PDB file of N, CA and C in Angstrom:
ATOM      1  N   UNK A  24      30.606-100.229 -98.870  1.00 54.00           N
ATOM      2  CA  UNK A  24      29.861-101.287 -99.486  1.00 54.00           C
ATOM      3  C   UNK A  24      30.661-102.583 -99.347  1.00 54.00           C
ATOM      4  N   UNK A  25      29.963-103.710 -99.412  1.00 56.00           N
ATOM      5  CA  UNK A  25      30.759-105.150 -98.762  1.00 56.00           C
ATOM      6  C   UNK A  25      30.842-105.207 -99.877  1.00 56.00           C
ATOM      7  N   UNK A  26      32.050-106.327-100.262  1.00 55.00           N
ATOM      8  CA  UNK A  26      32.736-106.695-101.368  1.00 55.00           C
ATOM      9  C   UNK A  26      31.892-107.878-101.408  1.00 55.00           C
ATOM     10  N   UNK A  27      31.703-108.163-102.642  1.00 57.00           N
ATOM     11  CA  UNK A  27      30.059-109.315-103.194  1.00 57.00           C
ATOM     12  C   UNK A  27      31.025-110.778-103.530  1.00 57.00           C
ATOM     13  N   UNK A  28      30.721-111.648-102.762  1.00 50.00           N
ATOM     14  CA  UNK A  28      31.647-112.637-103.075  1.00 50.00           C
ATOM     15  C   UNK A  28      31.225-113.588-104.343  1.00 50.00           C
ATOM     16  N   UNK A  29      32.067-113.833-104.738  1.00 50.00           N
ATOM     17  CA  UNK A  29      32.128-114.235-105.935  1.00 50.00           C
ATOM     18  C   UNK A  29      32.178-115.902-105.891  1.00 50.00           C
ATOM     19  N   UNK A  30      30.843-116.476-105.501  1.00 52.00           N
ATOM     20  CA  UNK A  30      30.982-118.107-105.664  1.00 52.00           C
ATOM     21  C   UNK A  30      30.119-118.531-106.959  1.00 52.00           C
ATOM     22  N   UNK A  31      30.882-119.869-107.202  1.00 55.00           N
ATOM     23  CA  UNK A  31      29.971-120.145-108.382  1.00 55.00           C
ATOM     24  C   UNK A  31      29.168-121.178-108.221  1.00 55.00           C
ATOM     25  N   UNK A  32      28.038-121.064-109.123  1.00 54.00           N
ATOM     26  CA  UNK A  32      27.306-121.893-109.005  1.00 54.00           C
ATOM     27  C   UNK A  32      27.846-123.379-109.401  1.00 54.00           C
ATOM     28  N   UNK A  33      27.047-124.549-109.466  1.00 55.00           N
ATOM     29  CA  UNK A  33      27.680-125.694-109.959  1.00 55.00           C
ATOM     30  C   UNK A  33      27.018-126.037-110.996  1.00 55.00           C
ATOM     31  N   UNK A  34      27.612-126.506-112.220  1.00 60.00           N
ATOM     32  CA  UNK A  34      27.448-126.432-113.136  1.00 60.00           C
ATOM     33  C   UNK A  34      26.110-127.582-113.219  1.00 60.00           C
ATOM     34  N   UNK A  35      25.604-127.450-114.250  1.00 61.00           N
ATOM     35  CA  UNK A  35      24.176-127.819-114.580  1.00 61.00           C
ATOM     36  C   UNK A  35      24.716-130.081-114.636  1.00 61.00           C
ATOM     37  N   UNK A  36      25.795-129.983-115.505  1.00 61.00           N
ATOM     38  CA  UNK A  36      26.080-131.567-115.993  1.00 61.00           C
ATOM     39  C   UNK A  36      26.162-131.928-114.316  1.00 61.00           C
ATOM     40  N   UNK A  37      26.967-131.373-113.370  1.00 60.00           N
ATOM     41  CA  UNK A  37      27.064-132.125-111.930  1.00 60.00           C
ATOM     42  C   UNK A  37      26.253-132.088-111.598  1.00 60.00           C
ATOM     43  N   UNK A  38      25.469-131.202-111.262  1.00 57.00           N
ATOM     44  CA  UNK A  38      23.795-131.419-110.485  1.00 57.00           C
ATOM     45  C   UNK A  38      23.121-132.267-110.905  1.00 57.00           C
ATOM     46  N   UNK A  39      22.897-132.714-112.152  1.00 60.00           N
ATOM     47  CA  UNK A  39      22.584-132.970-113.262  1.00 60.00           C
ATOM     48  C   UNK A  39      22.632-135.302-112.851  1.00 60.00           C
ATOM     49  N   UNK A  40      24.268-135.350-112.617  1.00 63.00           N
ATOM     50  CA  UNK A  40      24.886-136.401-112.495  1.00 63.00           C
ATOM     51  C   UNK A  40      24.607-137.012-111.246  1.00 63.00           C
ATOM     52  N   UNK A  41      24.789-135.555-110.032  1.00 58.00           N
ATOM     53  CA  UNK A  41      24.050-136.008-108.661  1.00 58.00           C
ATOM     54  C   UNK A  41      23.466-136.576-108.837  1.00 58.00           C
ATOM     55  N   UNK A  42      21.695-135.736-109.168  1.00 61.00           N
ATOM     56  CA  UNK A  42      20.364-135.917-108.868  1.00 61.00           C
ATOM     57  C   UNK A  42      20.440-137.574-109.231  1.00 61.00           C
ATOM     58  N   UNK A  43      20.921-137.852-110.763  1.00 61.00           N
ATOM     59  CA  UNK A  43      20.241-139.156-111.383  1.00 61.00           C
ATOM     60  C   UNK A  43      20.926-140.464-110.640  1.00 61.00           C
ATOM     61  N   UNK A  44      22.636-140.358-110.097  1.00 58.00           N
ATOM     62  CA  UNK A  44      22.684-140.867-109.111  1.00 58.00           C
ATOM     63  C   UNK A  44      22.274-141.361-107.690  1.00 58.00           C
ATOM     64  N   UNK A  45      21.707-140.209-107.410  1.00 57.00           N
ATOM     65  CA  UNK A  45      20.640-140.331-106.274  1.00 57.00           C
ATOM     66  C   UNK A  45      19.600-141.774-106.357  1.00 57.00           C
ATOM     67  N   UNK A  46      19.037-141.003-107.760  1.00 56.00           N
ATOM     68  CA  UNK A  46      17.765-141.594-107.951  1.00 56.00           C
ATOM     69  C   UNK A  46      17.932-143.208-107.865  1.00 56.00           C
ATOM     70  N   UNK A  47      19.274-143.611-108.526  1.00 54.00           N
ATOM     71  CA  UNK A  47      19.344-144.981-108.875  1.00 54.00           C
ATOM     72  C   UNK A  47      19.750-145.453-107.369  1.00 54.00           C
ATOM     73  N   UNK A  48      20.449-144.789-106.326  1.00 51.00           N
ATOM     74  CA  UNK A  48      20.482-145.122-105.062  1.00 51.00           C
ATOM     75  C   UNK A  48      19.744-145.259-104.022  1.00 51.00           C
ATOM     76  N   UNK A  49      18.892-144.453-104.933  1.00 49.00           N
ATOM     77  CA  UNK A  49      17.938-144.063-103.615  1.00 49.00           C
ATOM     78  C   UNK A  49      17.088-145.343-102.653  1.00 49.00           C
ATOM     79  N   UNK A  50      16.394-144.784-102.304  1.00 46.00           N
ATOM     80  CA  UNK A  50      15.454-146.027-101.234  1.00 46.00           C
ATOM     81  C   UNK A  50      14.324-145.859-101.816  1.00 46.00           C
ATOM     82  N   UNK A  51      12.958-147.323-102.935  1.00 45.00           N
ATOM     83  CA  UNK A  51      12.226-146.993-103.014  1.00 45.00           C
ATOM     84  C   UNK A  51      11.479-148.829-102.021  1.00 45.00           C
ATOM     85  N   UNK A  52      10.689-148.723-102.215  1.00 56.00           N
ATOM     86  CA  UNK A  52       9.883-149.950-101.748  1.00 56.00           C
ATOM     87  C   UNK A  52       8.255-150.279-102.890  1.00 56.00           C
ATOM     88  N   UNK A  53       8.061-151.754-102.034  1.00 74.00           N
ATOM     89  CA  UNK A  53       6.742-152.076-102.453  1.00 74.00           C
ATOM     90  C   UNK A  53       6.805-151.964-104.334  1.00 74.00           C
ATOM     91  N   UNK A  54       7.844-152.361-104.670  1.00 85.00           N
ATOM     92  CA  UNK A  54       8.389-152.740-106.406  1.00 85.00           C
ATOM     93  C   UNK A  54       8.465-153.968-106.671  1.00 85.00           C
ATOM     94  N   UNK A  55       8.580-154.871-107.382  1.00 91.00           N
ATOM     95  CA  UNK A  55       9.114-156.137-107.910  1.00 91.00           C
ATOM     96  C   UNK A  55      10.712-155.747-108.013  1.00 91.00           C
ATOM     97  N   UNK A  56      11.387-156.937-106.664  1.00 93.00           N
ATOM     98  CA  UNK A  56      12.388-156.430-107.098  1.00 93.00           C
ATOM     99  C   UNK A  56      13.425-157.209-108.425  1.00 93.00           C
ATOM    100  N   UNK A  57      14.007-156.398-108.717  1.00 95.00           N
ATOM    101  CA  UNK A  57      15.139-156.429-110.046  1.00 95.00           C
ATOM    102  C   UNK A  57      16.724-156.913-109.751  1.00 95.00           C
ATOM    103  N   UNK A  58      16.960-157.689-110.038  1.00 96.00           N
ATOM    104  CA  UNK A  58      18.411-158.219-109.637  1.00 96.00           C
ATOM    105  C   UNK A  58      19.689-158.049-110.335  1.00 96.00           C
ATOM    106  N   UNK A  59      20.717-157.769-109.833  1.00 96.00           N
ATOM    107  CA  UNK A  59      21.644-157.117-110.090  1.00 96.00           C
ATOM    108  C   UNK A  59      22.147-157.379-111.325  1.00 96.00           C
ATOM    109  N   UNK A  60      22.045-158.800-112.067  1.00 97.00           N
ATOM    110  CA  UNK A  60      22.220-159.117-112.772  1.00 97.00           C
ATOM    111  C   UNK A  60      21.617-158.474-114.445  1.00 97.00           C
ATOM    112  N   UNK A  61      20.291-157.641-113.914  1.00 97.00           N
ATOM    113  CA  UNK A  61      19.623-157.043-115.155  1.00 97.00           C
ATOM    114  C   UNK A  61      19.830-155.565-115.046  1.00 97.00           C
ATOM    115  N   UNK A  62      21.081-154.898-114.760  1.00 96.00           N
ATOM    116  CA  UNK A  62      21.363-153.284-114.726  1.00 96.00           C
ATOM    117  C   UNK A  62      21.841-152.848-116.271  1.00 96.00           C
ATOM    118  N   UNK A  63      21.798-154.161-117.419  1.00 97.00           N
ATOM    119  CA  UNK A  63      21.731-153.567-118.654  1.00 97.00           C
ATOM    120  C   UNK A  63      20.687-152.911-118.404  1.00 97.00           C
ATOM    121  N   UNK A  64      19.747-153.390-118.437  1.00 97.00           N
ATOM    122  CA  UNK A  64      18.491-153.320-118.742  1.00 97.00           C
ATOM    123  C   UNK A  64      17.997-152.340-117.924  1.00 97.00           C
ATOM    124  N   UNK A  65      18.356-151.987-116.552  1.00 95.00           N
ATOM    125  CA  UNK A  65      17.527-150.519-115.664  1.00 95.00           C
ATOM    126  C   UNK A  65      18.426-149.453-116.526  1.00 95.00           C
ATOM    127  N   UNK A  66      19.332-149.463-116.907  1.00 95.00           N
ATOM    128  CA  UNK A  66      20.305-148.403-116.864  1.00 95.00           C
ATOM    129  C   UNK A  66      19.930-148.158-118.196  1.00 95.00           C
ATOM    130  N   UNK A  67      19.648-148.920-119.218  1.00 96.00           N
ATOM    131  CA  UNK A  67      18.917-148.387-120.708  1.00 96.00           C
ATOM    132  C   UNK A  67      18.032-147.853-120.420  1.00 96.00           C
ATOM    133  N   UNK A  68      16.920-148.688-119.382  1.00 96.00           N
ATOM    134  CA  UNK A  68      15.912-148.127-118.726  1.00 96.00           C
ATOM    135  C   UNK A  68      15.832-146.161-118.552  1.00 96.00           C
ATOM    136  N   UNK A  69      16.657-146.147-117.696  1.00 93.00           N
ATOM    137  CA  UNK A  69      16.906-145.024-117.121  1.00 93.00           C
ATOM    138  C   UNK A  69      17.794-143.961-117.616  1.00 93.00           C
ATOM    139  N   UNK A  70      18.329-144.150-118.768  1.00 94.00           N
ATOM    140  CA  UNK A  70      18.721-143.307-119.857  1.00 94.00           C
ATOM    141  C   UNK A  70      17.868-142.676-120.651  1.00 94.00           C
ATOM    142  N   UNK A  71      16.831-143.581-121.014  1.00 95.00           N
ATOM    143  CA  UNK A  71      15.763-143.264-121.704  1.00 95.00           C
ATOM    144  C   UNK A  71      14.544-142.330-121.039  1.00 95.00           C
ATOM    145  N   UNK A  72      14.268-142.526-120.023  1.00 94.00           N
ATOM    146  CA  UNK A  72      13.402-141.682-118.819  1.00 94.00           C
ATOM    147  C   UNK A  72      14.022-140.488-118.853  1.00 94.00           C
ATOM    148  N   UNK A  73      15.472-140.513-119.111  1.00 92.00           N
ATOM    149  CA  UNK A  73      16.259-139.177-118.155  1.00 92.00           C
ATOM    150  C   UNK A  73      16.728-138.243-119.748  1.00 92.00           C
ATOM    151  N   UNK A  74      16.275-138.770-120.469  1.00 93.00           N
ATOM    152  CA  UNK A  74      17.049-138.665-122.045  1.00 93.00           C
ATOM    153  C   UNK A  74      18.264-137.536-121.504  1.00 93.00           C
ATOM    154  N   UNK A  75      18.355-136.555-122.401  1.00 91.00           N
ATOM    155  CA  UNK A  75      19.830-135.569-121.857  1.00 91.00           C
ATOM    156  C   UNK A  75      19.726-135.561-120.312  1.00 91.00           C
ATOM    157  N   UNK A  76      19.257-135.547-119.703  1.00 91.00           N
ATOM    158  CA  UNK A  76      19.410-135.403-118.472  1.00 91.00           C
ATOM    159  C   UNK A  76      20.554-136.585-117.824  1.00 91.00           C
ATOM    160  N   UNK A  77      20.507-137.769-118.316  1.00 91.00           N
ATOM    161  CA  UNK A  77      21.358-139.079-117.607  1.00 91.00           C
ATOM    162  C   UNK A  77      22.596-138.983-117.633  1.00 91.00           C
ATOM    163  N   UNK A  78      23.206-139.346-116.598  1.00 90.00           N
ATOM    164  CA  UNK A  78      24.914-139.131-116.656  1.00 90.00           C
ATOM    165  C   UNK A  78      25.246-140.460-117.672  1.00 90.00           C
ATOM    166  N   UNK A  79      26.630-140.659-117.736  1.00 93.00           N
ATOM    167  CA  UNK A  79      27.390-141.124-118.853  1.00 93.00           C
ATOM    168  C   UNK A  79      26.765-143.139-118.161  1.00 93.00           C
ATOM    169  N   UNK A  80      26.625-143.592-118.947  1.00 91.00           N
ATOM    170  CA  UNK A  80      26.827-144.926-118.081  1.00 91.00           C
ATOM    171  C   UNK A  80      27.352-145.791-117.516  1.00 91.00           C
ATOM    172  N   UNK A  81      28.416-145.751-117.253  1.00 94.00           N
ATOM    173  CA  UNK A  81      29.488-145.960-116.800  1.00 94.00           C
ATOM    174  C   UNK A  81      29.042-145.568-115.208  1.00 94.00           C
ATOM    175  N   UNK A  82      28.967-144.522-115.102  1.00 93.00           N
ATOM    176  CA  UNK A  82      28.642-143.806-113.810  1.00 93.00           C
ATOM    177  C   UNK A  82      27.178-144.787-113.639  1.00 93.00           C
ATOM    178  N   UNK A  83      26.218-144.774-114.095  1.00 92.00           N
ATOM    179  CA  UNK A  83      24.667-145.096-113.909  1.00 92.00           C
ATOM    180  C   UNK A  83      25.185-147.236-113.858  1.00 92.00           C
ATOM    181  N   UNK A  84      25.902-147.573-114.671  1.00 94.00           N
ATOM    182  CA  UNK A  84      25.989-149.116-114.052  1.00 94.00           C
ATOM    183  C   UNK A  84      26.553-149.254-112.910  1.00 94.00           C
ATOM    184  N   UNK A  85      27.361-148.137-112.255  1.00 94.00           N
ATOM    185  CA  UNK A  85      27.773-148.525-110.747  1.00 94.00           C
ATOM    186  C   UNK A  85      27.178-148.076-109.945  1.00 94.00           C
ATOM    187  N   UNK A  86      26.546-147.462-110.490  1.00 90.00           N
ATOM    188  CA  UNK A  86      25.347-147.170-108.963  1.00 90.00           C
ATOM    189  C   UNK A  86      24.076-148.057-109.278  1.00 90.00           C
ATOM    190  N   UNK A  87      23.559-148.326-110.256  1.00 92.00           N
ATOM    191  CA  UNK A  87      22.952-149.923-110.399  1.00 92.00           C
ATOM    192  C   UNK A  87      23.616-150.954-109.669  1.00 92.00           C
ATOM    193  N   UNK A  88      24.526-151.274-109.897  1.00 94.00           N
ATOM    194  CA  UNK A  88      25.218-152.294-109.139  1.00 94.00           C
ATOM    195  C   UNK A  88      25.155-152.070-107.508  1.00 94.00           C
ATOM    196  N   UNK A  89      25.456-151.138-107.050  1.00 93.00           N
ATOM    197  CA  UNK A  89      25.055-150.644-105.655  1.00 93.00           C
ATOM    198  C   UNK A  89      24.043-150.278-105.060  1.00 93.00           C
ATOM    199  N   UNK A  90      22.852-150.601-105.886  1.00 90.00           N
ATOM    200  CA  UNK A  90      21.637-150.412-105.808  1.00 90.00           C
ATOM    201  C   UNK A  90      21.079-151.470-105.294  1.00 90.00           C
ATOM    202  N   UNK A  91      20.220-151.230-104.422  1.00 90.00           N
ATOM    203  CA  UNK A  91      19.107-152.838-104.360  1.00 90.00           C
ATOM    204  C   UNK A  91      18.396-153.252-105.089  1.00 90.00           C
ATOM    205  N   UNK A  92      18.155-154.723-104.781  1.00 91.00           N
ATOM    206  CA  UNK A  92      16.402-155.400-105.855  1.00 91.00           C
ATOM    207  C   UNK A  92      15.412-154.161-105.982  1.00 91.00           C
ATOM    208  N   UNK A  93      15.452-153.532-104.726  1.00 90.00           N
ATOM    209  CA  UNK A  93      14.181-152.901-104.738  1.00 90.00           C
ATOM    210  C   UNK A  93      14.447-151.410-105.348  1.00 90.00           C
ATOM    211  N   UNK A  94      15.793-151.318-104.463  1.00 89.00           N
ATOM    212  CA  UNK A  94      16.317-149.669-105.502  1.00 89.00           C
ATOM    213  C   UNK A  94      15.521-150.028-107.381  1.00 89.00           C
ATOM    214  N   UNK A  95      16.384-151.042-107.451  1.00 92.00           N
ATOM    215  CA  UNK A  95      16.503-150.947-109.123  1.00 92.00           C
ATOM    216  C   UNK A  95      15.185-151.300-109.433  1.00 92.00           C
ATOM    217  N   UNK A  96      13.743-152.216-108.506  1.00 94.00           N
ATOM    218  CA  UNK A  96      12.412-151.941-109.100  1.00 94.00           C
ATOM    219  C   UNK A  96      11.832-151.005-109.357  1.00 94.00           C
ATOM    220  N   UNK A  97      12.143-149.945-108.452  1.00 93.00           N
ATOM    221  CA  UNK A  97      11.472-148.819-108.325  1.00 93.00           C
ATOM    222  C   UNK A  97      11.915-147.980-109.769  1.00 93.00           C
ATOM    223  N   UNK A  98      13.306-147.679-110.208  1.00 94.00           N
ATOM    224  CA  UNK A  98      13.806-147.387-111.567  1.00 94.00           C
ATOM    225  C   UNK A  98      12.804-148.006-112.456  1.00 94.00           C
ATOM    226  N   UNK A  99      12.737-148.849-112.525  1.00 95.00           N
ATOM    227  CA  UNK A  99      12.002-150.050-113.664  1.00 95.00           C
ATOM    228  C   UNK A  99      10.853-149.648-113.777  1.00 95.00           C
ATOM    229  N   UNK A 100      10.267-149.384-112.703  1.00 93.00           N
ATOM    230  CA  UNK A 100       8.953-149.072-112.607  1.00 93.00           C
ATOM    231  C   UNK A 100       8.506-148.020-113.300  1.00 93.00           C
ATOM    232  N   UNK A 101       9.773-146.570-113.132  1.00 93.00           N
ATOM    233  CA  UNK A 101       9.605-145.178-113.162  1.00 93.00           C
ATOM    234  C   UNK A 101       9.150-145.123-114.856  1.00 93.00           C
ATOM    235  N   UNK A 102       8.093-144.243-115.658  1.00 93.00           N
ATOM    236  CA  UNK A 102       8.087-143.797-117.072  1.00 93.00           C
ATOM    237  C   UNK A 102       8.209-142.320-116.814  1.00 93.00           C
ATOM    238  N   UNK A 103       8.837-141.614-115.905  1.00 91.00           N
ATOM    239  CA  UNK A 103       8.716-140.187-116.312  1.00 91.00           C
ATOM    240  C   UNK A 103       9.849-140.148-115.085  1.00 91.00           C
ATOM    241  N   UNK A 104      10.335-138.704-115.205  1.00 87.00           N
ATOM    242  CA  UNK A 104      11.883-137.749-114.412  1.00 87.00           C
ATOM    243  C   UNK A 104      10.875-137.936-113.118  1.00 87.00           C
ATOM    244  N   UNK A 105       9.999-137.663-112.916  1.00 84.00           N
ATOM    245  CA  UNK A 105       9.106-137.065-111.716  1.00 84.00           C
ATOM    246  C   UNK A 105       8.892-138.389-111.236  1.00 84.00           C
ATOM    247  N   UNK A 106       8.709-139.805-111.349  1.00 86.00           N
ATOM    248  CA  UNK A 106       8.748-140.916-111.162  1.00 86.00           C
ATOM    249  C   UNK A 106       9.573-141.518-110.527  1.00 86.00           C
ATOM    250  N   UNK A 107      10.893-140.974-111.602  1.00 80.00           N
ATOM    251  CA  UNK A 107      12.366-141.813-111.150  1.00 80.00           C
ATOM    252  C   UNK A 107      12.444-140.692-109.790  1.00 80.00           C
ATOM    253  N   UNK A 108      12.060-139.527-109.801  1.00 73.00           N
ATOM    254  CA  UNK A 108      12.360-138.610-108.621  1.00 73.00           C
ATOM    255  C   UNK A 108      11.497-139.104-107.325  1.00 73.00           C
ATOM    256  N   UNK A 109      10.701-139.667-107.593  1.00 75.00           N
ATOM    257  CA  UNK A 109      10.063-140.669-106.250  1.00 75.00           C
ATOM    258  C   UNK A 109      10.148-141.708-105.716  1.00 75.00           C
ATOM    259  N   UNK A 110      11.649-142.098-106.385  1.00 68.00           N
ATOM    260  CA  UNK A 110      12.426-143.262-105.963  1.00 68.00           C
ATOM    261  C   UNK A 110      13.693-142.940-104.369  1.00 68.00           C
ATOM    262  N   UNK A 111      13.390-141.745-104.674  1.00 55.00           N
ATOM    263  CA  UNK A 111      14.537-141.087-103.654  1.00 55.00           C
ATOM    264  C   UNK A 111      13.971-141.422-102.510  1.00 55.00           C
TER     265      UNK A 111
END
């Protein structure tokens, strides 16, 4: 019998931190775009959409910041997980 390797999965908070990173990176279009200057405001935004789900903010204002006008419209735009997930 083969010896069953023993990998682990990744824990739920990193996947977790990925995904919502993604989202704020991602590529969306055809948004009003949002300027860098208002990532208080996406990143409250997007805490609130993601409730437990959102990584720490710290993490979520630098990828706002590295985000485009249009990245961060598309956030703005999003009212639901499945929303912000069609920003990708």
């Amino acid at each position: 019998m083969p010896p069953i390797l023993n990998i682990r999965k990744p824990t739920s908070s990193i996947v977790l931190t990925l995904a919502a990173s993604a989202i704020l990176l991602s590529a969306c279009s055809n948004y009003d775009p949002v300027p860098v200057e208002k990532c208080n405001e996406v990143v409250k935004h997007a805490r609130k959409v993601l409730g437990s789900m959102a990584p720490d903010s710290r993490t979520m204002m630098a990828d706002c910041k590295a985000a485009s006008d249009s990245e961060r419209g598309c956030v703005m735009a999003a009212s639901k997980k499945g929303a912000l997930a069609q920003c990708m």
